[in-house]
Amino acid sequence: MPTLILVRHGRSTANTSGLLAGWTPGVALDERGAAQAAALPGRLAGLPISEVVASPLQRCQETVRPLLEARPGLRSHTDERIGECHYGDWSGRKLAELKDEPLMEVVQTHPSAAAFPGGESMRAMQTRAAEAVREWNARVERDHGADAVYLMCSHGDIIKSLVADALGLHLDLFQRISVEPCSVTAIRYTRLRPYLIRLGDTGDFASLVPREEPGEGDAPVGGGAGAP
């Protein structure tokens, strides 16, 4: 079965503003995010990518645009099932304000029980994304062969949930996974099991440098902004 390249969108204006964007319209890449997207074709130059599938949200569409421009014959598709989690009433709010919400503790420690007010549950998010991947695996294999490579551009929580699915981890453990903006994660699917080949690879170690103001230790809902 195919190899899936998962790319998180580049850094967005919501990331740098500390907002939980969700499906809020008009959230674009910031200057750094645009540079990350521009570098993506070079980072992936050696890969024979057969198809590109992207979330419909603007920040993902902007992330794959340079790759599609560099490979004009590459077919691109949009799939809502790999769109961001529907955070409902939390969408567009400051993460600093949300940290004191009782639900945030559930999101951090028991996400399989978390459902966002006016939105969806994290279980539903993972289920729709995993179903999309399995359907695209079959389609790509049918059209391009069992050794094909294809790319999906999605969001932090979606990618983390797909990694957990591939590793056989319960969703309650998915907050232990980290994927930075424009990071590359690779999963090779086989008939019997998937293999995680790369996780959150940016080629940049700046995010490992200790920060003057350490974070609180919780997983950033929505994925975080990456290296400063």
Short mmCIF file of C-alpha atoms in Angstrom, two decimals:
data_model
loop_
_atom_site.label_atom_id
_atom_site.label_comp_id
_atom_site.label_asym_id
_atom_site.label_seq_id
_atom_site.Cartn_x
_atom_site.Cartn_y
_atom_site.Cartn_z
CA MET A 1 0.00 0.00 0.00
CA PRO A 2 1.13 3.61 -0.48
CA THR A 3 3.36 5.82 1.62
CA LEU A 4 1.58 8.87 3.01
CA ILE A 5 3.44 12.15 3.50
CA LEU A 6 1.60 14.29 6.04
CA VAL A 7 2.48 17.99 6.02
CA ARG A 8 1.13 20.33 8.63
CA HIS A 9 0.33 23.76 7.21
CA GLY A 10 2.93 26.49 7.63
CA ARG A 11 2.79 28.88 10.55
CA SER A 12 -0.41 30.90 10.43
CA THR A 13 -1.57 34.26 11.69
CA ALA A 14 -3.65 32.41 14.30
CA ASN A 15 -0.58 30.53 15.53
CA THR A 16 1.35 33.72 16.17
CA SER A 17 -1.70 35.43 17.72
CA GLY A 18 -2.32 32.55 20.14
CA LEU A 19 -5.76 31.85 18.70
CA LEU A 20 -7.50 28.51 18.30
CA ALA A 21 -8.44 28.97 14.66
CA GLY A 22 -10.50 25.89 13.90
CA TRP A 23 -12.60 26.57 10.80
CA THR A 24 -12.52 30.36 11.24
CA PRO A 25 -12.30 31.80 7.69
CA GLY A 26 -9.48 34.04 6.55
CA VAL A 27 -6.68 32.47 8.61
CA ALA A 28 -3.65 32.75 6.31
CA LEU A 29 0.02 31.91 6.54
CA ASP A 30 2.13 34.57 8.19
CA GLU A 31 5.47 35.67 6.73
CA ARG A 32 7.36 32.76 8.26
CA GLY A 33 4.66 30.32 7.19
CA ALA A 34 4.85 31.56 3.60
CA ALA A 35 8.62 31.02 3.67
CA GLN A 36 8.11 27.51 5.03
CA ALA A 37 5.67 26.76 2.20
CA ALA A 38 8.10 28.17 -0.37
CA ALA A 39 10.82 25.82 0.90
CA LEU A 40 8.59 22.75 0.76
CA PRO A 41 9.19 21.89 -2.95
CA GLY A 42 12.94 21.72 -2.31
CA ARG A 43 12.53 19.58 0.79
CA LEU A 44 10.38 17.11 -1.14
CA ALA A 45 12.32 17.29 -4.41
CA GLY A 46 13.42 13.65 -4.33
CA LEU A 47 9.96 12.20 -3.73
CA PRO A 48 7.82 10.93 -6.65
CA ILE A 49 4.57 12.36 -5.27
CA SER A 50 1.59 11.04 -7.22
CA GLU A 51 -1.29 13.04 -5.70
CA VAL A 52 -1.79 15.94 -3.30
CA VAL A 53 -4.79 16.08 -0.95
CA ALA A 54 -5.34 19.19 1.16
CA SER A 55 -7.70 20.47 3.81
CA PRO A 56 -10.04 23.11 2.35
CA LEU A 57 -8.85 25.72 4.87
CA GLN A 58 -6.86 28.64 3.50
CA ARG A 59 -3.66 27.96 5.44
CA CYS A 60 -3.39 24.45 3.97
CA GLN A 61 -4.23 25.57 0.44
CA GLU A 62 -1.53 28.24 0.70
CA THR A 63 0.99 25.70 1.99
CA VAL A 64 0.67 23.34 -0.99
CA ARG A 65 0.51 26.10 -3.62
CA PRO A 66 4.30 26.40 -4.14
CA LEU A 67 4.59 22.62 -4.48
CA LEU A 68 1.81 22.54 -7.09
CA GLU A 69 3.40 25.44 -8.96
CA ALA A 70 6.75 23.60 -8.98
CA ARG A 71 5.07 20.44 -10.30
CA PRO A 72 2.42 21.64 -12.75
CA GLY A 73 1.34 18.12 -13.70
CA LEU A 74 0.62 17.09 -10.11
CA ARG A 75 -3.06 16.50 -9.41
CA SER A 76 -4.53 18.25 -6.37
CA HIS A 77 -7.65 17.42 -4.40
CA THR A 78 -9.52 18.93 -1.45
CA ASP A 79 -11.00 16.72 1.27
CA GLU A 80 -13.00 18.20 4.15
CA ARG A 81 -12.41 15.08 6.23
CA ILE A 82 -8.81 16.16 6.86
CA GLY A 83 -9.90 19.69 7.75
CA GLU A 84 -9.24 21.02 11.23
CA CYS A 85 -11.19 19.79 14.23
CA HIS A 86 -14.52 21.61 14.57
CA TYR A 87 -13.87 23.45 17.84
CA GLY A 88 -17.33 25.01 17.83
CA ASP A 89 -17.71 27.80 20.39
CA TRP A 90 -13.98 27.66 21.10
CA SER A 91 -13.07 28.66 17.53
CA GLY A 92 -11.33 32.01 17.26
CA ARG A 93 -10.77 32.32 21.02
CA LYS A 94 -7.46 32.99 22.73
CA LEU A 95 -5.74 29.83 23.95
CA ALA A 96 -4.71 31.75 27.07
CA GLU A 97 -8.40 32.23 27.90
CA LEU A 98 -9.27 28.60 27.24
CA LYS A 99 -6.65 27.08 29.53
CA ASP A 100 -8.87 27.65 32.60
CA GLU A 101 -11.93 26.02 31.02
CA PRO A 102 -12.77 22.71 32.76
CA LEU A 103 -12.95 21.03 29.35
CA MET A 104 -9.30 21.84 28.68
CA GLU A 105 -8.19 19.34 31.31
CA VAL A 106 -10.27 16.69 29.55
CA VAL A 107 -8.76 17.65 26.18
CA GLN A 108 -5.28 17.24 27.65
CA THR A 109 -5.69 14.06 29.68
CA HIS A 110 -8.76 12.23 28.36
CA PRO A 111 -9.31 13.50 24.80
CA SER A 112 -11.39 10.49 23.79
CA ALA A 113 -14.09 11.92 26.10
CA ALA A 114 -13.72 15.52 24.88
CA ALA A 115 -16.44 17.14 22.78
CA PHE A 116 -16.27 20.85 21.98
CA PRO A 117 -19.40 22.91 22.69
CA GLY A 118 -21.14 23.53 19.39
CA GLY A 119 -18.46 21.48 17.63
CA GLU A 120 -17.38 17.86 17.35
CA SER A 121 -15.74 15.29 19.58
CA MET A 122 -12.08 14.43 19.22
CA ARG A 123 -13.09 10.83 18.56
CA ALA A 124 -15.18 11.95 15.60
CA MET A 125 -12.23 14.03 14.34
CA GLN A 126 -9.91 11.04 14.39
CA THR A 127 -12.47 8.71 12.84
CA ARG A 128 -13.20 10.92 9.83
CA ALA A 129 -9.50 11.58 9.20
CA ALA A 130 -8.55 7.89 9.45
CA GLU A 131 -11.39 6.92 7.12
CA ALA A 132 -10.18 9.51 4.62
CA VAL A 133 -6.65 8.11 4.71
CA ARG A 134 -7.82 4.56 4.17
CA GLU A 135 -9.98 5.56 1.23
CA TRP A 136 -7.14 7.58 -0.32
CA ASN A 137 -4.72 4.69 0.25
CA ALA A 138 -6.97 2.44 -1.82
CA ARG A 139 -7.49 5.07 -4.52
CA VAL A 140 -3.80 5.92 -4.84
CA GLU A 141 -2.80 2.26 -4.94
CA ARG A 142 -5.42 1.60 -7.64
CA ASP A 143 -4.27 4.52 -9.78
CA HIS A 144 -0.52 4.56 -9.14
CA GLY A 145 0.50 1.19 -7.73
CA ALA A 146 1.37 -0.23 -4.33
CA ASP A 147 4.66 1.68 -4.04
CA ALA A 148 3.14 5.10 -4.70
CA VAL A 149 3.78 8.14 -2.51
CA TYR A 150 1.14 10.79 -1.94
CA LEU A 151 0.83 13.89 0.23
CA MET A 152 -1.81 15.25 2.55
CA CYS A 153 -1.65 18.77 3.95
CA SER A 154 -3.62 19.04 7.16
CA HIS A 155 -3.60 20.36 10.74
CA GLY A 156 -1.80 19.59 13.99
CA ASP A 157 -4.52 17.69 15.84
CA ILE A 158 -5.51 15.79 12.70
CA ILE A 159 -1.95 14.66 12.02
CA LYS A 160 -1.36 13.71 15.66
CA SER A 161 -4.53 11.61 15.63
CA LEU A 162 -3.44 9.85 12.42
CA VAL A 163 -0.03 9.08 13.92
CA ALA A 164 -1.76 7.64 16.99
CA ASP A 165 -3.97 5.54 14.72
CA ALA A 166 -0.94 4.26 12.79
CA LEU A 167 0.92 3.36 16.00
CA GLY A 168 -2.10 1.68 17.57
CA LEU A 169 -2.13 4.27 20.37
CA HIS A 170 -5.32 5.08 22.20
CA LEU A 171 -6.52 8.59 21.41
CA ASP A 172 -5.95 9.47 25.07
CA LEU A 173 -2.20 9.30 24.35
CA PHE A 174 -2.17 11.46 21.23
CA GLN A 175 -1.28 14.62 23.15
CA ARG A 176 2.18 13.10 23.66
CA ILE A 177 2.85 13.63 19.93
CA SER A 178 4.14 16.94 18.57
CA VAL A 179 4.10 18.21 14.97
CA GLU A 180 5.34 21.72 14.21
CA PRO A 181 4.19 23.98 11.38
CA CYS A 182 5.22 22.70 7.95
CA SER A 183 6.69 19.56 9.50
CA VAL A 184 6.75 16.34 7.49
CA THR A 185 5.45 13.07 8.90
CA ALA A 186 5.60 9.88 6.84
CA ILE A 187 3.58 6.71 7.31
CA ARG A 188 4.06 3.63 5.15
CA TYR A 189 0.96 1.47 5.01
CA THR A 190 1.08 -2.25 4.36
CA ARG A 191 -1.56 -4.97 4.20
CA LEU A 192 -1.08 -5.88 7.87
CA ARG A 193 0.16 -2.74 9.62
CA PRO A 194 1.39 0.84 9.11
CA TYR A 195 4.94 1.97 9.87
CA LEU A 196 5.85 5.44 11.11
CA ILE A 197 8.88 6.49 9.03
CA ARG A 198 9.21 10.17 9.98
CA LEU A 199 7.56 12.26 12.68
CA GLY A 200 7.35 16.04 12.68
CA ASP A 201 10.53 16.52 10.63
CA THR A 202 11.30 20.19 9.91
CA GLY A 203 15.06 19.93 9.41
CA ASP A 204 15.33 22.77 11.94
CA PHE A 205 16.42 22.22 15.53
CA ALA A 206 15.61 25.72 16.77
CA SER A 207 12.57 24.49 18.66
CA LEU A 208 14.83 22.29 20.82
CA VAL A 209 16.69 25.28 22.25
CA PRO A 210 15.52 25.98 25.83
CA ARG A 211 13.29 29.03 25.97
CA GLU A 212 13.64 31.91 28.40
CA GLU A 213 9.99 31.45 29.39
CA PRO A 214 9.26 27.71 29.45
CA GLY A 215 5.76 26.56 28.53
CA GLU A 216 3.33 25.03 30.98
CA GLY A 217 3.87 21.51 29.69
CA ASP A 218 0.40 20.99 28.21
CA ALA A 219 0.01 19.98 24.58
CA PRO A 220 -0.89 22.99 22.40
CA VAL A 221 -4.45 22.48 21.17
CA GLY A 222 -4.45 22.97 17.43
CA GLY A 223 -0.71 22.28 17.15
CA GLY A 224 1.19 25.33 18.38
CA ALA A 225 3.35 27.84 16.52
CA GLY A 226 6.64 25.92 16.46
CA ALA A 227 10.07 27.49 16.84
CA PRO A 228 10.12 31.20 17.72
#
